[in-house]
PDB file of C-alpha atoms in Angstrom:
ATOM      1  CA  MET P   1       0.000   0.000   0.000  1.00  0.00           C
ATOM      2  CA  LEU P   2       1.036   3.614  -0.554  1.00  0.00           C
ATOM      3  CA  SER P   3       1.318   5.631   2.648  1.00  0.00           C
ATOM      4  CA  LEU P   4       0.860   9.360   2.044  1.00  0.00           C
ATOM      5  CA  SER P   5       2.160  12.119   4.316  1.00  0.00           C
ATOM      6  CA  LEU P   6      -1.316  13.676   4.190  1.00  0.00           C
ATOM      7  CA  PRO P   7      -4.723  11.995   4.038  1.00  0.00           C
ATOM      8  CA  ARG P   8      -5.607  11.404   0.392  1.00  0.00           C
ATOM      9  CA  GLU P   9      -8.259  14.143   0.290  1.00  0.00           C
ATOM     10  CA  GLU P  10      -5.854  16.647   1.826  1.00  0.00           C
ATOM     11  CA  PHE P  11      -3.082  15.531  -0.534  1.00  0.00           C
ATOM     12  CA  ALA P  12      -5.358  16.091  -3.540  1.00  0.00           C
ATOM     13  CA  ALA P  13      -6.285  19.551  -2.246  1.00  0.00           C
ATOM     14  CA  TYR P  14      -2.648  20.406  -1.461  1.00  0.00           C
ATOM     15  CA  VAL P  15      -1.520  19.674  -5.024  1.00  0.00           C
ATOM     16  CA  ALA P  16      -4.429  21.657  -6.477  1.00  0.00           C
ATOM     17  CA  ARG P  17      -3.632  24.641  -4.233  1.00  0.00           C
ATOM     18  CA  GLN P  18       0.003  24.588  -5.373  1.00  0.00           C
ATOM     19  CA  MET P  19      -0.965  24.550  -9.029  1.00  0.00           C
ATOM     20  CA  ASN P  20      -3.542  27.289  -8.579  1.00  0.00           C
ATOM     21  CA  HIS P  21      -1.149  29.459  -6.565  1.00  0.00           C
ATOM     22  CA  PHE P  22       1.687  29.249  -9.081  1.00  0.00           C
ATOM     23  CA  PHE P  23      -0.554  29.606 -12.133  1.00  0.00           C
ATOM     24  CA  PRO P  24      -3.462  31.941 -11.230  1.00  0.00           C
ATOM     25  CA  ASP P  25      -4.946  32.058 -14.722  1.00  0.00           C
ATOM     26  CA  GLY P  26      -8.532  31.424 -13.614  1.00  0.00           C
ATOM     27  CA  ARG P  27      -8.456  27.851 -14.931  1.00  0.00           C
ATOM     28  CA  ASP P  28      -8.082  26.237 -11.546  1.00  0.00           C
ATOM     29  CA  ALA P  29      -7.468  22.633 -10.657  1.00  0.00           C
ATOM     30  CA  ASP P  30     -10.430  21.410  -8.603  1.00  0.00           C
ATOM     31  CA  PRO P  31      -9.749  18.486  -6.239  1.00  0.00           C
ATOM     32  CA  GLY P  32     -13.459  17.633  -6.365  1.00  0.00           C
ATOM     33  CA  ASP P  33     -13.474  17.293 -10.160  1.00  0.00           C
ATOM     34  CA  THR P  34     -13.817  13.729 -11.453  1.00  0.00           C
ATOM     35  CA  LEU P  35     -11.097  14.019 -14.088  1.00  0.00           C
ATOM     36  CA  TYR P  36      -8.686  15.686 -11.666  1.00  0.00           C
ATOM     37  CA  ARG P  37      -9.167  12.860  -9.162  1.00  0.00           C
ATOM     38  CA  LYS P  38      -8.832  10.233 -11.882  1.00  0.00           C
ATOM     39  CA  ALA P  39      -5.495  11.715 -12.963  1.00  0.00           C
ATOM     40  CA  LEU P  40      -4.301  12.118  -9.366  1.00  0.00           C
ATOM     41  CA  ASP P  41      -5.254   8.540  -8.446  1.00  0.00           C
ATOM     42  CA  LEU P  42      -3.517   7.238 -11.564  1.00  0.00           C
ATOM     43  CA  ALA P  43      -0.389   9.222 -10.676  1.00  0.00           C
ATOM     44  CA  LEU P  44      -0.436   7.875  -7.113  1.00  0.00           C
ATOM     45  CA  ASP P  45      -0.814   4.281  -8.361  1.00  0.00           C
ATOM     46  CA  ARG P  46       2.103   4.761 -10.737  1.00  0.00           C
ATOM     47  CA  THR P  47       4.188   6.378  -7.983  1.00  0.00           C
ATOM     48  CA  PHE P  48       3.535   3.400  -5.710  1.00  0.00           C
ATOM     49  CA  HIS P  49       4.691   1.014  -8.437  1.00  0.00           C
ATOM     50  CA  CYS P  50       7.792   3.174  -9.002  1.00  0.00           C
ATOM     51  CA  PHE P  51       8.754   3.447  -5.332  1.00  0.00           C
ATOM     52  CA  ARG P  52       8.001  -0.131  -4.254  1.00  0.00           C
ATOM     53  CA  PRO P  53      11.418  -1.580  -5.321  1.00  0.00           C
ATOM     54  CA  VAL P  54      13.425   1.243  -3.662  1.00  0.00           C
ATOM     55  CA  SER P  55      15.326   0.011  -0.603  1.00  0.00           C
ATOM     56  CA  LEU P  56      15.891   3.454   0.945  1.00  0.00           C
ATOM     57  CA  PRO P  57      14.002   3.730   4.261  1.00  0.00           C
ATOM     58  CA  ALA P  58      12.344   7.023   3.276  1.00  0.00           C
ATOM     59  CA  TYR P  59      10.615   5.083   0.502  1.00  0.00           C
ATOM     60  CA  ASN P  60       9.864   1.714   2.119  1.00  0.00           C
ATOM     61  CA  ARG P  61       9.638   0.840   5.783  1.00  0.00           C
ATOM     62  CA  ASP P  62       7.308  -0.988   8.166  1.00  0.00           C
ATOM     63  CA  GLY P  63       5.700  -2.852   5.280  1.00  0.00           C
ATOM     64  CA  ALA P  64       4.520   0.287   3.473  1.00  0.00           C
ATOM     65  CA  THR P  65       5.696   2.383   0.541  1.00  0.00           C
ATOM     66  CA  HIS P  66       5.845   6.095   1.385  1.00  0.00           C
ATOM     67  CA  LEU P  67       5.268   9.329  -0.522  1.00  0.00           C
ATOM     68  CA  SER P  68       5.819  12.600   1.302  1.00  0.00           C
ATOM     69  CA  HIS P  69       4.830  15.999  -0.022  1.00  0.00           C
ATOM     70  CA  LEU P  70       7.883  17.317   1.868  1.00  0.00           C
ATOM     71  CA  HIS P  71      10.431  14.883   0.395  1.00  0.00           C
ATOM     72  CA  SER P  72      11.507  16.762  -2.708  1.00  0.00           C
ATOM     73  CA  ASP P  73      12.938  13.776  -4.596  1.00  0.00           C
ATOM     74  CA  GLN P  74       9.784  11.753  -4.013  1.00  0.00           C
ATOM     75  CA  TYR P  75       7.535  14.678  -4.824  1.00  0.00           C
ATOM     76  CA  SER P  76       9.382  15.482  -8.047  1.00  0.00           C
ATOM     77  CA  ALA P  77       8.872  11.914  -9.293  1.00  0.00           C
ATOM     78  CA  PHE P  78       5.194  12.114  -8.332  1.00  0.00           C
ATOM     79  CA  LEU P  79       4.811  15.425 -10.189  1.00  0.00           C
ATOM     80  CA  TRP P  80       6.188  13.871 -13.362  1.00  0.00           C
ATOM     81  CA  PHE P  81       3.710  10.997 -13.051  1.00  0.00           C
ATOM     82  CA  LEU P  82       0.969  13.552 -12.396  1.00  0.00           C
ATOM     83  CA  SER P  83       1.856  15.635 -15.451  1.00  0.00           C
ATOM     84  CA  ASN P  84       1.851  12.535 -17.650  1.00  0.00           C
ATOM     85  CA  SER P  85      -1.372  11.275 -16.059  1.00  0.00           C
ATOM     86  CA  PHE P  86      -3.073  14.619 -16.733  1.00  0.00           C
ATOM     87  CA  LEU P  87      -2.016  14.202 -20.360  1.00  0.00           C
ATOM     88  CA  ARG P  88      -3.613  10.751 -20.444  1.00  0.00           C
ATOM     89  CA  VAL P  89      -6.874  11.757 -18.755  1.00  0.00           C
ATOM     90  CA  TYR P  90      -7.698  15.212 -20.145  1.00  0.00           C
ATOM     91  CA  ASP P  91      -8.503  16.182 -23.734  1.00  0.00           C
ATOM     92  CA  ASP P  92      -6.024  19.067 -23.562  1.00  0.00           C
ATOM     93  CA  ASN P  93      -2.627  19.493 -21.954  1.00  0.00           C
ATOM     94  CA  LEU P  94      -3.391  22.472 -19.688  1.00  0.00           C
ATOM     95  CA  PHE P  95      -2.926  20.671 -16.376  1.00  0.00           C
ATOM     96  CA  ALA P  96      -0.118  18.536 -17.795  1.00  0.00           C
ATOM     97  CA  GLN P  97       1.727  21.775 -18.598  1.00  0.00           C
ATOM     98  CA  LYS P  98       1.035  23.172 -15.143  1.00  0.00           C
ATOM     99  CA  ALA P  99       2.283  20.049 -13.328  1.00  0.00           C
ATOM    100  CA  PHE P 100       5.398  20.022 -15.521  1.00  0.00           C
ATOM    101  CA  TYR P 101       6.033  23.707 -14.819  1.00  0.00           C
ATOM    102  CA  LEU P 102       5.375  23.205 -11.092  1.00  0.00           C
ATOM    103  CA  ASN P 103       8.035  20.485 -11.031  1.00  0.00           C
ATOM    104  CA  LYS P 104      10.426  22.810 -12.820  1.00  0.00           C
ATOM    105  CA  ALA P 105       9.678  25.682 -10.423  1.00  0.00           C
ATOM    106  CA  LEU P 106       9.893  23.635  -7.222  1.00  0.00           C
ATOM    107  CA  ASN P 107      12.621  21.144  -8.068  1.00  0.00           C
ATOM    108  CA  GLY P 108      14.482  22.521 -11.091  1.00  0.00           C
ATOM    109  CA  ILE P 109      13.734  19.353 -13.067  1.00  0.00           C
ATOM    110  CA  VAL P 110      12.985  19.635 -16.779  1.00  0.00           C
ATOM    111  CA  CYS P 111      11.208  16.495 -17.961  1.00  0.00           C
ATOM    112  CA  MET P 112       8.286  17.058 -20.300  1.00  0.00           C
ATOM    113  CA  TYR P 113       4.926  15.511 -19.555  1.00  0.00           C
ATOM    114  CA  ASP P 114       5.062  13.552 -22.823  1.00  0.00           C
ATOM    115  CA  ALA P 115       8.551  12.133 -22.268  1.00  0.00           C
ATOM    116  CA  GLN P 116       8.740   8.339 -22.173  1.00  0.00           C
ATOM    117  CA  MET P 117       9.995   7.907 -18.634  1.00  0.00           C
ATOM    118  CA  PRO P 118      10.090   4.317 -17.392  1.00  0.00           C
ATOM    119  CA  ASP P 119       7.676   2.890 -14.841  1.00  0.00           C
ATOM    120  CA  ILE P 120      10.467   2.641 -12.258  1.00  0.00           C
ATOM    121  CA  PHE P 121      13.075   5.371 -11.781  1.00  0.00           C
ATOM    122  CA  LEU P 122      14.786   7.113  -8.889  1.00  0.00           C
ATOM    123  CA  VAL P 123      15.573  10.791  -8.383  1.00  0.00           C
ATOM    124  CA  LEU P 124      18.602  11.455  -6.167  1.00  0.00           C
ATOM    125  CA  HIS P 125      18.900  15.191  -5.532  1.00  0.00           C
ATOM    126  CA  GLY P 126      17.636  15.906  -9.037  1.00  0.00           C
ATOM    127  CA  THR P 127      17.915  19.699  -9.055  1.00  0.00           C
ATOM    128  CA  GLY P 128      18.984  20.982 -12.449  1.00  0.00           C
ATOM    129  CA  ALA P 129      18.341  17.724 -14.312  1.00  0.00           C
ATOM    130  CA  MET P 130      17.261  17.996 -17.943  1.00  0.00           C
ATOM    131  CA  LEU P 131      15.764  14.770 -19.270  1.00  0.00           C
ATOM    132  CA  GLY P 132      14.943  14.878 -22.959  1.00  0.00           C
ATOM    133  CA  LYS P 133      12.769  12.504 -24.944  1.00  0.00           C
ATOM    134  CA  ALA P 134      15.192   9.610 -24.989  1.00  0.00           C
ATOM    135  CA  ALA P 135      14.283   5.926 -24.666  1.00  0.00           C
ATOM    136  CA  TYR P 136      14.490   5.051 -20.969  1.00  0.00           C
ATOM    137  CA  GLN P 137      14.182   1.673 -19.249  1.00  0.00           C
ATOM    138  CA  ASP P 138      13.258   0.639 -15.720  1.00  0.00           C
ATOM    139  CA  PHE P 139      15.597   1.240 -12.772  1.00  0.00           C
ATOM    140  CA  PHE P 140      16.912   4.458 -14.269  1.00  0.00           C
ATOM    141  CA  ILE P 141      18.648   6.653 -11.669  1.00  0.00           C
ATOM    142  CA  PHE P 142      19.599  10.292 -12.122  1.00  0.00           C
ATOM    143  CA  CYS P 143      21.217  12.925  -9.923  1.00  0.00           C
ATOM    144  CA  GLN P 144      21.578  16.690  -9.960  1.00  0.00           C
ATOM    145  CA  GLY P 145      22.692  18.548 -13.036  1.00  0.00           C
ATOM    146  CA  VAL P 146      22.433  15.673 -15.505  1.00  0.00           C
ATOM    147  CA  THR P 147      21.465  16.118 -19.158  1.00  0.00           C
ATOM    148  CA  VAL P 148      19.976  13.575 -21.539  1.00  0.00           C
ATOM    149  CA  GLY P 149      19.456  15.250 -24.875  1.00  0.00           C
ATOM    150  CA  ALA P 150      19.448  15.143 -28.637  1.00  0.00           C
ATOM    151  CA  SER P 151      22.181  15.800 -31.161  1.00  0.00           C
ATOM    152  CA  HIS P 152      20.938  16.545 -34.683  1.00  0.00           C
ATOM    153  CA  GLY P 153      17.471  15.477 -33.545  1.00  0.00           C
ATOM    154  CA  VAL P 154      18.518  12.019 -32.333  1.00  0.00           C
ATOM    155  CA  TYR P 155      18.185  10.990 -28.670  1.00  0.00           C
ATOM    156  CA  PRO P 156      20.034   8.263 -26.754  1.00  0.00           C
ATOM    157  CA  VAL P 157      18.626   4.807 -26.111  1.00  0.00           C
ATOM    158  CA  LEU P 158      19.320   3.831 -22.501  1.00  0.00           C
ATOM    159  CA  GLY P 159      19.263   0.270 -21.203  1.00  0.00           C
ATOM    160  CA  ARG P 160      17.821  -1.066 -17.979  1.00  0.00           C
ATOM    161  CA  GLY P 161      19.458   0.022 -14.735  1.00  0.00           C
ATOM    162  CA  VAL P 162      21.395   2.999 -16.133  1.00  0.00           C
ATOM    163  CA  SER P 163      22.666   5.551 -13.600  1.00  0.00           C
ATOM    164  CA  LEU P 164      23.724   9.139 -14.246  1.00  0.00           C
ATOM    165  CA  LEU P 165      25.795  10.650 -11.455  1.00  0.00           C
ATOM    166  CA  PRO P 166      25.934  14.422 -10.842  1.00  0.00           C
ATOM    167  CA  GLY P 167      26.647  16.501 -13.929  1.00  0.00           C
ATOM    168  CA  ALA P 168      26.742  13.596 -16.387  1.00  0.00           C
ATOM    169  CA  THR P 169      25.654  14.356 -19.965  1.00  0.00           C
ATOM    170  CA  VAL P 170      24.496  11.808 -22.541  1.00  0.00           C
ATOM    171  CA  VAL P 171      23.457  13.152 -25.935  1.00  0.00           C
ATOM    172  CA  GLY P 172      22.958  11.998 -29.479  1.00  0.00           C
ATOM    173  CA  THR P 173      23.107   8.568 -31.064  1.00  0.00           C
ATOM    174  CA  CYS P 174      24.129   6.622 -27.982  1.00  0.00           C
ATOM    175  CA  ASN P 175      23.039   3.020 -27.491  1.00  0.00           C
ATOM    176  CA  VAL P 176      23.670   2.417 -23.807  1.00  0.00           C
ATOM    177  CA  GLY P 177      23.662  -1.132 -22.466  1.00  0.00           C
ATOM    178  CA  ASP P 178      22.051  -2.361 -19.266  1.00  0.00           C
ATOM    179  CA  GLY P 179      23.675  -1.532 -15.961  1.00  0.00           C
ATOM    180  CA  VAL P 180      25.868   1.323 -17.196  1.00  0.00           C
ATOM    181  CA  THR P 181      26.982   4.029 -14.766  1.00  0.00           C
ATOM    182  CA  PHE P 182      27.975   7.465 -16.033  1.00  0.00           C
ATOM    183  CA  GLY P 183      30.382   9.128 -13.625  1.00  0.00           C
ATOM    184  CA  ALA P 184      30.169  12.681 -12.365  1.00  0.00           C
ATOM    185  CA  ASN P 185      30.658  15.394 -15.007  1.00  0.00           C
ATOM    186  CA  THR P 186      31.228  12.942 -17.860  1.00  0.00           C
ATOM    187  CA  LEU P 187      30.232  13.819 -21.431  1.00  0.00           C
ATOM    188  CA  THR P 188      29.078  11.110 -23.804  1.00  0.00           C
ATOM    189  CA  ASN P 189      28.134  12.156 -27.324  1.00  0.00           C
ATOM    190  CA  SER P 190      26.978   9.730 -30.021  1.00  0.00           C
ATOM    191  CA  ILE P 191      28.914   6.632 -29.005  1.00  0.00           C
ATOM    192  CA  ASP P 192      27.708   3.194 -27.911  1.00  0.00           C
ATOM    193  CA  ILE P 193      28.396   1.986 -24.373  1.00  0.00           C
ATOM    194  CA  PRO P 194      28.495  -1.773 -23.649  1.00  0.00           C
ATOM    195  CA  PRO P 195      26.503  -3.236 -20.744  1.00  0.00           C
ATOM    196  CA  CYS P 196      27.815  -3.141 -17.175  1.00  0.00           C
ATOM    197  CA  SER P 197      30.333  -0.387 -17.950  1.00  0.00           C
ATOM    198  CA  VAL P 198      31.468   2.606 -15.962  1.00  0.00           C
ATOM    199  CA  ARG P 199      31.890   5.644 -18.162  1.00  0.00           C
TER     200      ARG P 199
END
């Protein structure tokens, strides 16, 4: 089960208040709206699935998986799932844009609501991360200041269990094998990386 730091109704209202405060354009998120709740519940289900394998005690302890609105790494992952869930549920991308922008404003993470993030990933102090529309696989880990981007319109393809340490950059036609770790401040541009490597 997913244990929230606020009761679910209060959590839904908290997120809506944040969005409405940051973006007071008169098109408010309403925690009582059916579509809003559908998107929020979907995002929470996806967050639970994402966090369940994480062994860190802030994520899993006492038989429960935790999400705190005051744990910025957890909340930034949730906000990405929320932005993408808004995109899935609504006919337009208004709230998807707002959740994306909220994540950028609060956490400094740039990851578009229509990016193909995996079902399971981990944010470790993700401030300043820029995650482009690459192909990601489960157990992706990223830290602060990383960049995954395109070169000449082509994005990397990352294998399962890839980790980007602080300041790492991966751009262009890179086919990255499973279990690769990119060290701090490394630059990888349009080369293939074999599985289980340290770059």
